[in-house]
XYZ file of C-alpha atoms in Angstrom:
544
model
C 0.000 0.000 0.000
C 1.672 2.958 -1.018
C 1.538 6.105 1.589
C -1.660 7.163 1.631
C -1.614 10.336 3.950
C 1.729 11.892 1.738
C 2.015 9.931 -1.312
C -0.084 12.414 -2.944
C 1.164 15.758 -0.962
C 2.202 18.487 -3.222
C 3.462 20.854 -0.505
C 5.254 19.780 2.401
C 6.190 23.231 4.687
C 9.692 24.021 5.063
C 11.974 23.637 8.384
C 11.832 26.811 10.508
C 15.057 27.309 11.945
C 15.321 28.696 15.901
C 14.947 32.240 16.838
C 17.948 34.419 17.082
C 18.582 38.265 15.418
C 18.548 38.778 11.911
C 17.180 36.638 9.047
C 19.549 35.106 6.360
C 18.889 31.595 3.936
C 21.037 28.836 4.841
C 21.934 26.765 1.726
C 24.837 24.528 0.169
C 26.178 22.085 -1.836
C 25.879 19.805 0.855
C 22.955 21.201 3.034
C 19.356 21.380 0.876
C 16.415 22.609 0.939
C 17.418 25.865 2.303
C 16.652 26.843 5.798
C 14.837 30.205 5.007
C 14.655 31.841 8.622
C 17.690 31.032 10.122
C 18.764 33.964 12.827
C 15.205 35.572 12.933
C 12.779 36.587 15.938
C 10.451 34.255 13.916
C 7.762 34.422 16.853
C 7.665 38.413 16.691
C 8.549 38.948 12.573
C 5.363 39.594 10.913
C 5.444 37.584 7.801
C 7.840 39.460 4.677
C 8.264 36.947 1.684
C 6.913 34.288 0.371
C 9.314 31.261 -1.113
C 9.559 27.751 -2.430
C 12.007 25.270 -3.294
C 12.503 21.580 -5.405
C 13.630 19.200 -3.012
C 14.128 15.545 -4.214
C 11.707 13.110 -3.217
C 14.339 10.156 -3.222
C 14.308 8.189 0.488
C 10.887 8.323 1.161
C 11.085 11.968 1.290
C 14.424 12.089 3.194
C 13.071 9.303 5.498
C 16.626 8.377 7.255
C 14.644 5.726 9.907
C 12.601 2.429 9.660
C 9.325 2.297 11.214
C 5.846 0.607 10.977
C 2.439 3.265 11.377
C -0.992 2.592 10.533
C -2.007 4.410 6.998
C -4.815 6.995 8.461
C -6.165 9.808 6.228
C -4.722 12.297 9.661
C -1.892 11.637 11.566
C -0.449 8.178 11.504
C 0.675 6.358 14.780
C 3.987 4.420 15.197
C 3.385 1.021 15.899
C 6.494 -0.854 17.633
C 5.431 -3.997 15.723
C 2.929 -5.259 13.256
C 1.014 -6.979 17.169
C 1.236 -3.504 18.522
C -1.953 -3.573 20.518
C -2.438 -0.314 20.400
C -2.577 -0.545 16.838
C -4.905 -3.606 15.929
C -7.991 -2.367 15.938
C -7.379 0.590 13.230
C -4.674 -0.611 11.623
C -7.467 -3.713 10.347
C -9.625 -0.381 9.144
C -6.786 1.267 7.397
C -4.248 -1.175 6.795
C -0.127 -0.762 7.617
C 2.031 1.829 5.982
C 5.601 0.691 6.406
C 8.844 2.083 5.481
C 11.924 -0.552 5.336
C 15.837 0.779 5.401
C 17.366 -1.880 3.382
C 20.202 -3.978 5.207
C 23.577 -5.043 4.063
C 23.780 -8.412 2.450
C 24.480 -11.110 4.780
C 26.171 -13.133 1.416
C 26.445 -12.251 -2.373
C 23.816 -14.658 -2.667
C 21.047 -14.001 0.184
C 17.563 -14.181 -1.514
C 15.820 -10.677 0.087
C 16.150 -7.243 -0.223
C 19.401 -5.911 0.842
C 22.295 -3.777 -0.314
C 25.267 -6.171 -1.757
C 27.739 -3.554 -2.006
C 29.449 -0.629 -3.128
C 32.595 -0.259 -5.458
C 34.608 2.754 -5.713
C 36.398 3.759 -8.973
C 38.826 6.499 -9.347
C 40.700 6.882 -12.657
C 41.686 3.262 -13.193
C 42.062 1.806 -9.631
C 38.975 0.272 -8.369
C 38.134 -0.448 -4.728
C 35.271 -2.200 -3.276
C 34.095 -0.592 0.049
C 32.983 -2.418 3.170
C 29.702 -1.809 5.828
C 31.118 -0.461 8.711
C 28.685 0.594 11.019
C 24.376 0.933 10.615
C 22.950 4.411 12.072
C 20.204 2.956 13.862
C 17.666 5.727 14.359
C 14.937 3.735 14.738
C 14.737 0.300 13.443
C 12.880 -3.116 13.941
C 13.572 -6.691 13.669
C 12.434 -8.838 10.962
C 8.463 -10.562 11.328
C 9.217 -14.369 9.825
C 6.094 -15.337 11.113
C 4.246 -12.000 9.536
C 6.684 -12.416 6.408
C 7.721 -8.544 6.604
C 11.645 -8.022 6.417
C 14.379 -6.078 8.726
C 13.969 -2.211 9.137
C 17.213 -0.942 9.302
C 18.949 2.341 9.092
C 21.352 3.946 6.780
C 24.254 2.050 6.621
C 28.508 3.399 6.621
C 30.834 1.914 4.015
C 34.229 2.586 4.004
C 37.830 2.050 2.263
C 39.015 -1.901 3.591
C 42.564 -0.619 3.091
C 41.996 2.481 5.589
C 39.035 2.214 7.305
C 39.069 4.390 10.336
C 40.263 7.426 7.887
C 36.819 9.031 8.922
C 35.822 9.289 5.186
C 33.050 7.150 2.862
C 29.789 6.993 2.147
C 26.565 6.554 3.609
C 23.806 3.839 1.900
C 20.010 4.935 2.145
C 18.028 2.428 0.281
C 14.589 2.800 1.650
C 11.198 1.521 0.587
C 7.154 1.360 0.958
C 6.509 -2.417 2.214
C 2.882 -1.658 3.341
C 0.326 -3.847 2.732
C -3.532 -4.496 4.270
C -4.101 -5.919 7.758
C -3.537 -9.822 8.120
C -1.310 -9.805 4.702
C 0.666 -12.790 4.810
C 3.721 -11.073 3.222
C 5.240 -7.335 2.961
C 7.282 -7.267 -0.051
C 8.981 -3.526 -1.503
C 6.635 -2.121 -3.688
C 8.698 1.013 -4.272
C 12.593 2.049 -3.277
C 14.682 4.990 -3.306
C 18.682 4.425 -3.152
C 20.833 7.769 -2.489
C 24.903 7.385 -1.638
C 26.131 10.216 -0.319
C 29.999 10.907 0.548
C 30.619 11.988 3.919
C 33.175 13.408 6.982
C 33.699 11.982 10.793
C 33.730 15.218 13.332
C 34.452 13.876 16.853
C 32.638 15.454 19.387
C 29.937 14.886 21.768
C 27.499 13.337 19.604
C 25.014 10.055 20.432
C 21.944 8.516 18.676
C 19.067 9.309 20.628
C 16.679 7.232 22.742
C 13.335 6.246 21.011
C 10.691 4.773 22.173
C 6.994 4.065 20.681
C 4.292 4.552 23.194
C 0.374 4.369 22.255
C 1.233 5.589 18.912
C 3.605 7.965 19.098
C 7.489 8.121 19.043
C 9.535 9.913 21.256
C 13.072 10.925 21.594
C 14.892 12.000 24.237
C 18.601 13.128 24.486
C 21.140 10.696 26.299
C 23.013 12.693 28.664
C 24.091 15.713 27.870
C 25.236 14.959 24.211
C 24.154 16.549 20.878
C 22.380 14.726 17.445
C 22.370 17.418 15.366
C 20.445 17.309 11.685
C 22.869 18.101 9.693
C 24.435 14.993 10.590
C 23.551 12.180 8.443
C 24.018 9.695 10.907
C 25.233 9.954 14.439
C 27.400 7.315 16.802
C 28.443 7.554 20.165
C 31.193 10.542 19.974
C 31.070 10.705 15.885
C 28.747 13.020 13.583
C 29.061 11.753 9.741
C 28.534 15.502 8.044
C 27.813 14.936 4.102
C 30.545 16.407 1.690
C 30.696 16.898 -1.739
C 31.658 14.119 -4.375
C 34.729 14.594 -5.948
C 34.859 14.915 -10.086
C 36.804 11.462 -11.014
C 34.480 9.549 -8.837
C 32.159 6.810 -10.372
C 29.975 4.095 -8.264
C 28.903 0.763 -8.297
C 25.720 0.270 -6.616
C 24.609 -3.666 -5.837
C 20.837 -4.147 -4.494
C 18.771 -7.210 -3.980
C 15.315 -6.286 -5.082
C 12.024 -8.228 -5.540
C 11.381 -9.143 -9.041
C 7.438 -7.920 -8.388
C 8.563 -4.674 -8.133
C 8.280 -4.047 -12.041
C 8.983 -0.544 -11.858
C 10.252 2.279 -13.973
C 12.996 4.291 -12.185
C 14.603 7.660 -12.363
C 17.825 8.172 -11.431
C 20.666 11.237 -10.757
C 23.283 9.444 -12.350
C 25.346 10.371 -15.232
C 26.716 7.699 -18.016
C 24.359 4.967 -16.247
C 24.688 1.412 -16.930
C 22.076 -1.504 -15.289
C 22.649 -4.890 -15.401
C 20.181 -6.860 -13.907
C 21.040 -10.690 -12.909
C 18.736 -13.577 -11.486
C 18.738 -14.552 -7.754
C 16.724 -17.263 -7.686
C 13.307 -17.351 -5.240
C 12.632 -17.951 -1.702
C 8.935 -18.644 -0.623
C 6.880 -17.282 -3.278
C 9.115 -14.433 -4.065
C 11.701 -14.208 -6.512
C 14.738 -11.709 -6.650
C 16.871 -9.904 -8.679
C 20.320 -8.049 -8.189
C 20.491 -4.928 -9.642
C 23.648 -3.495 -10.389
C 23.815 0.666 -11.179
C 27.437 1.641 -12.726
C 27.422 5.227 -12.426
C 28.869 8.948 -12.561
C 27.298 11.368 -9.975
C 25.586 14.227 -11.994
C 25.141 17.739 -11.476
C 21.318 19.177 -10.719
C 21.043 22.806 -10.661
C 19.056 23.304 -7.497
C 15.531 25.752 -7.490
C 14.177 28.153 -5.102
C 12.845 31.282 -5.253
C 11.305 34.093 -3.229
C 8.969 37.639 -3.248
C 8.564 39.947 -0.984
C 4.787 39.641 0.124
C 3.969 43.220 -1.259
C 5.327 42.409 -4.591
C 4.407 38.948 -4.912
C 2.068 38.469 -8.173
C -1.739 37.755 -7.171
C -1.282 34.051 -8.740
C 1.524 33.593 -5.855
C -0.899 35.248 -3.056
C -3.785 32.770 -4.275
C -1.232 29.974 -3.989
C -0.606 30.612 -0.301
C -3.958 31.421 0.571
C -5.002 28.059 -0.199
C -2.358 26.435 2.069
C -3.762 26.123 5.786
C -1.179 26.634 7.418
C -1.391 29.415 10.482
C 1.884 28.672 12.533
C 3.698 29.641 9.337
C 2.336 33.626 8.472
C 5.224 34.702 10.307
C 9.107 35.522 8.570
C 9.287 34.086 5.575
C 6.590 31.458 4.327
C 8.257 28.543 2.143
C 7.138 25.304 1.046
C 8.866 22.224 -0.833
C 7.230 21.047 -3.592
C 8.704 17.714 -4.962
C 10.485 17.915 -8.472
C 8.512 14.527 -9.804
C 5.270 16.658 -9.198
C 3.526 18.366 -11.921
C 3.196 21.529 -9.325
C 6.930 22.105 -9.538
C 6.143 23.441 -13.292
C 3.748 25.095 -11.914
C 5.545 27.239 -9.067
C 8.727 27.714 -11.645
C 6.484 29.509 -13.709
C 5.031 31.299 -10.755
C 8.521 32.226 -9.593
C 10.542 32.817 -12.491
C 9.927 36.645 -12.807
C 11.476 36.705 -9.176
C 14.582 34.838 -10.300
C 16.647 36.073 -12.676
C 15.969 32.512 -14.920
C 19.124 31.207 -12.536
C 19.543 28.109 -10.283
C 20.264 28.640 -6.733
C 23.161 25.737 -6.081
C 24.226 23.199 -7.913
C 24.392 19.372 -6.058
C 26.299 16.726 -7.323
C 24.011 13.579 -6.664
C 23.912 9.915 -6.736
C 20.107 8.598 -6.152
C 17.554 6.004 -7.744
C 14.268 5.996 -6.918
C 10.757 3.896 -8.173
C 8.500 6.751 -10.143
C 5.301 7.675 -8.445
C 3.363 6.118 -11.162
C 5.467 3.422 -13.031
C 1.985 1.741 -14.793
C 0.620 4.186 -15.695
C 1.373 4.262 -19.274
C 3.398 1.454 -20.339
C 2.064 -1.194 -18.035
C 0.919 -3.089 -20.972
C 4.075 -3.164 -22.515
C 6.193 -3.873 -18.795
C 9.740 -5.648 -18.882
C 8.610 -8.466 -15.735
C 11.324 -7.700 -13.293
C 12.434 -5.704 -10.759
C 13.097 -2.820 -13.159
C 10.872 -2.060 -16.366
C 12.964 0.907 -17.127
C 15.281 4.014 -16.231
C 15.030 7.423 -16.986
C 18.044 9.351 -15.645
C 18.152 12.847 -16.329
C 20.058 16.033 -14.435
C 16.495 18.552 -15.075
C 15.734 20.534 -11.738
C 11.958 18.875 -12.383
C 10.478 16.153 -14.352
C 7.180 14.409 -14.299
C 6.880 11.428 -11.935
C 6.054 8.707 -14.530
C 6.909 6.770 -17.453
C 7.345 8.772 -20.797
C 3.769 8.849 -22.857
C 3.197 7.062 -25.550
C 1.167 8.717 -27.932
C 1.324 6.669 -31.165
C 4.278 7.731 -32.368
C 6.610 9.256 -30.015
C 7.773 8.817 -26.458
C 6.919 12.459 -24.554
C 9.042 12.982 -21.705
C 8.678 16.820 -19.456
C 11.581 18.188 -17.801
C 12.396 21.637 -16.210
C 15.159 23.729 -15.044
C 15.689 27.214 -14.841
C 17.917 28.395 -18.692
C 21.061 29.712 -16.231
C 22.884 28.035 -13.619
C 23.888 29.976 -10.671
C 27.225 30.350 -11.821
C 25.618 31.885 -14.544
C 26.670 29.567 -17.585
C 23.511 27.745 -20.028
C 22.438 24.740 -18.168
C 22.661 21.691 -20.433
C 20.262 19.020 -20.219
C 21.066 15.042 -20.146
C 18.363 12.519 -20.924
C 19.155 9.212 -20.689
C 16.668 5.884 -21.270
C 16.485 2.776 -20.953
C 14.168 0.402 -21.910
C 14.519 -3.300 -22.940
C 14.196 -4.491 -26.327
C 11.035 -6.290 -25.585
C 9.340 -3.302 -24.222
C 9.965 -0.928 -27.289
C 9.427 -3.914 -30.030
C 5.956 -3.829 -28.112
C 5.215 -0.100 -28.175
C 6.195 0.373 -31.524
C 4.847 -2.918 -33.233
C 8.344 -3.812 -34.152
C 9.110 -7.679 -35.213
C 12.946 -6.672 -34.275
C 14.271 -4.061 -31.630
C 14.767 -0.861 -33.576
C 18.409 -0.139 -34.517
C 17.926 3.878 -34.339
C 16.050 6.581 -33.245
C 15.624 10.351 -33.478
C 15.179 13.378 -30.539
C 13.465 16.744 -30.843
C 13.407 19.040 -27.965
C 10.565 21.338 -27.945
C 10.350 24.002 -25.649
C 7.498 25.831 -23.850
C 7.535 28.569 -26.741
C 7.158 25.724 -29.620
C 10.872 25.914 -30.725
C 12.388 22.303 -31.393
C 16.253 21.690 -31.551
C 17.685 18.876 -32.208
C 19.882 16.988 -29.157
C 23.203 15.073 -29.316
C 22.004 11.299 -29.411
C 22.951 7.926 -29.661
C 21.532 4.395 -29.310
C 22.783 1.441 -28.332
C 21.829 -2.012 -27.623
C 23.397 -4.220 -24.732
C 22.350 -7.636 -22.483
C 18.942 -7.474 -24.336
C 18.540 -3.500 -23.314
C 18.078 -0.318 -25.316
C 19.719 2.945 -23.671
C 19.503 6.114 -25.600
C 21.778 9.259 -24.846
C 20.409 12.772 -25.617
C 22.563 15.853 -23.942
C 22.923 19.127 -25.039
C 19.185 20.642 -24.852
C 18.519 23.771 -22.828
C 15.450 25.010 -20.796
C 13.011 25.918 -20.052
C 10.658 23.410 -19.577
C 11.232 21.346 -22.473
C 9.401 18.418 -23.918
C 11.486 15.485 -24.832
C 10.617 13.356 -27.988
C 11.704 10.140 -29.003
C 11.085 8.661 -32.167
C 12.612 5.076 -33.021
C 13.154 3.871 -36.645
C 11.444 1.086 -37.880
C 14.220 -1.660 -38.693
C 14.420 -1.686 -42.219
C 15.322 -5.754 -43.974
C 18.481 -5.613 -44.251
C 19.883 -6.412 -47.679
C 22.519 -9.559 -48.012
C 23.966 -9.804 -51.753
C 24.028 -13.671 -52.188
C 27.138 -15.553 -52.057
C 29.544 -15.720 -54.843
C 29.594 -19.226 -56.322
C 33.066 -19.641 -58.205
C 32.748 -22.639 -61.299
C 34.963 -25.005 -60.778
C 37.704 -25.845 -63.842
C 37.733 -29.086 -65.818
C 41.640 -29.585 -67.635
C 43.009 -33.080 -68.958
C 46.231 -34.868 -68.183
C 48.140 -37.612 -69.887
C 51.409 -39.660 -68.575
C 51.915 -42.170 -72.166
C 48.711 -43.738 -72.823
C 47.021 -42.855 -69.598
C 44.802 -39.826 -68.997
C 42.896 -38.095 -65.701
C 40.412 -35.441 -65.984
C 41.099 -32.820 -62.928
C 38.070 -30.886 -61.571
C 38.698 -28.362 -59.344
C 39.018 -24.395 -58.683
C 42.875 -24.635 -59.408
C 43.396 -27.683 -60.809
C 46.618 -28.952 -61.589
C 48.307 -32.230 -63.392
C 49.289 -34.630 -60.855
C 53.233 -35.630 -60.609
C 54.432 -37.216 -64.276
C 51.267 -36.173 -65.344
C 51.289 -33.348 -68.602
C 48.139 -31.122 -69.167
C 46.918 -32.226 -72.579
C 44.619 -29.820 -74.610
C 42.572 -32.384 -76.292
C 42.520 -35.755 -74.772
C 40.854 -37.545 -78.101
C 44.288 -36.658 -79.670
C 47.392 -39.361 -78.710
């Protein structure tokens, strides 16, 4: 059962920052969505702008922690298990909504869903990393008898060869594993995977104390020690702070995913490459490992803001419809998610207020299920854990497959023209889709062997993007990069394999010659033929 309270939430309000003296944004490379009141009165500051900002919606909308809650239309309790008592009675009205961190691997070959491993490539030296540590926020054991898996948290990998160097990355593969009440088993029906590089700071840091208690979770501070949140994950005298990835990096991702997942995926990943291998089944489930080779890629990052006395009336109608009193104070900002249709929408709303520019740019590594993967080419599905990627570096982009309309794939994507740097942001669009898949869209008795992209903008002006197509382990991947924005529509045409033409084999005639040695002769048939030893080609073998 996919979140029912926020799968469908457009606008989720921003994080107001504590009181202190004057207001400023707080944004980075490493620290998004901005923090728009950080160092205000915010209780006594009437409210001045309005703003938004594209945030991601990979992890489960950041989620860095396991847990198990009923699916309510309000508020959703915790549950500490799927017997929670204090759960039974509605959770058998409104079913479970459960969010699983994926787990290391136990083995290479472990049948359930779990992250393998991560590889590490810099120029031409290779190394594969190692789980060090899990940040366990808030977890819970696996349910054998209820067939649901391990929550875990985000898990540490780091460098065999130099392992307490306080660098490496942090895993986050999380996923919706809800089902109804009394379902014998909780498989992922969506995931999000991010890896993000990170520091150690030593200092007086611990994981906090949770407990769930008649529906709700509560934390409480151990001692006197600190878990801030800009700390990705937190250990007993260690903060891991997220850094930047550095430029000759590229990844190897390895997940163990249920093959009824059959879902299309978009990705921040540049030069992507899947390969997707058979695990075998245990029970009634079978699974897949999914391998992601990958460059991180560069999204320009969106916000904007208006002062409230020269916001546009489109902007003021906007707000007015978001209830929302605690916020009319400082400045008023929302996310809205960049796989949502509204992130057009408040681009277009903004963009007078923004100069046409990016506000950072964020080097990322993430995968995630799209919100509506059968939508539109669920009759046409590769059966598998993956039906197909689209990977692309636009600051929005619509939430589902591309349409099919007939004739072309239609694929939106958005950015602002200017990066904040304040060079022409160039788009990548990359897809893939197995062979199967497009000899079914397209009616196609063989997978097509080329294919054509337009880019046509929001005024109606198409250009033509760098592409190529190529075919690989029984999977299509198309490369277009080079478009600019705004709000571009992305169109992909493949050719119709034409027969191709073989000229028939040459046939050479074979040569017929006579040979004589006194009164005996041999006719010789061959392509060369020659006289055999003591043997004298004759011209006429009537003649003595």
């Amino acid at each position: 059962m996919i979140k029912k309270f926020i799968a469908f939430l457009i606008l989720i309000l921003a994080v107001i920052s504590p009181s202190l003296a004057h207001a400023s944004i707080s944004y980075s490379a490493t620290q998004w969505p901005p923090q728009w009141n950080v160092g205000m009165d915010y209780q006594n500051t009437p409210l001045t702008h309005y703003a938004f900002d594209i945030v991601d919606t990979f992890n489960s909308g950041s989620t860095d922690y396991s847990f198990i809650r009923v699916a309510t239309p309000g508020p959703q309790p915790f549950c500490s298990s799927l017997s929670d008592p204090y759960c039974q009675e509605i959770a058998q009205k409104y079913g479970w909504w459960i969010i699983r961190l994926l787990p290391p691997c136990a083995s290479v070959d472990e049948k359930s869903e779990c992250i393998e491993g991560l590889s590490v490539t810099r120029g031409t030296s290779t190394v594969k990393y190692v789980n060090s540590a899990v940040y366990n926020r808030n977890t819970f054991p696996a349910d054998a008898a209820n067939g649901l898996g391990v929550g875990s948290g985000n898990s540490l990998w780091v460098d065999p060869s130099n392992p307490d160097s306080g660098d490496g990355y942090s895993i986050t593969v999380s996923g919706d594993a809800g089902a109804k009440f009394g379902s014998a088993l909780f498989p992922l029906t969506t995931f999000d995977a991010t890896v993000t590089p990170y520091k150690t700071l030593m200092g007086n840091y611990d994981v906090m104390d949770t407990q769930i208690v008649n529906g709700e979770w509560r934390s409480t501070r151990r001692g006197n020690t600190t878990s801030p949140a800009d700390c990705i994950w937190v250990q007993k005298g260690k903060c891991g702070l997220a850094t930047e990835f550095t430029d000759d990096v590229k990844l190897s991702l390895i997940l163990h995913l249920p093959s009824t997942l059959s879902r299309w995926v978009v990705g921040r990943l540049a030069n992507p490459d899947l390969k997707i291998d058979s695990l075998g089944s245990q029970g009634a489930v079978e699974y897949e490992r999914l391998t992601v080779n990958a460059n991180p890629i560069a999204v320009p990052m969106i916000g904007g803001m208006v002062k409230v006395e020269e916001a546009s009336d489109l902007i003021k109608e906007n707000w007015s419809r978001n209830n929302c009193p605690s916020c009319k104070r400082g400045i008023w900002a929302v996310n809205v998610e960049s796989s949502n249709e509204a992130a057009f929408h408040f681009m277009e709303m903004f963009k007078p207020y923004m100069n046409d520019k990016s506000m950072v740019t964020i080097k990322n590594f993430s995968i995630s299920s799209m919100l509506s993967s059968q939508a539109n080419l669920s009759r046409c599905d590769r059966k598998g854990s993956i039906s197909g990627l689209i990977a692309t570096n636009a600051s929005a982009y619509l939430g589902t497959p591309p349409v099919f309309d007939g004739a072309t794939l239609n694929y939106k994507v958005g950015a602002m023209h200017y990066t904040d740097s304040g060079d022409v942001f160039k788009g990548v669009y990359d897809l893939f889709m197995p062979e199967e898949t497009a000899k079914c869209l397209y009616g196609f008795s063989a997978a097509p062997v080329s294919a054509s992209v337009s880019v046509t903008s929001e005024s109606g002006e198409n250009t033509i993007a760098t592409s190529v197509l190529s075919k690989e382990d029984g999977w299509l991947h198309l490369n277009a990069a080079g478009f600019t924005f705004s709000n571009p529509t992305i169109k992909v045409k493949f050719a119709d394999p034409s027969p191709v033409s073989i000229a028939a084999p040459v046939v050479q005639a074979k040569k017929v010659i006579w040979c004589a040695k006194g009164s005996a002769k041999k006719k010789i048939t061959a392509l060369k033929p020659t006289c055999p030893k003591g043997y004298k080609k004759i011209s006429d073998p009537t003649k003595r």
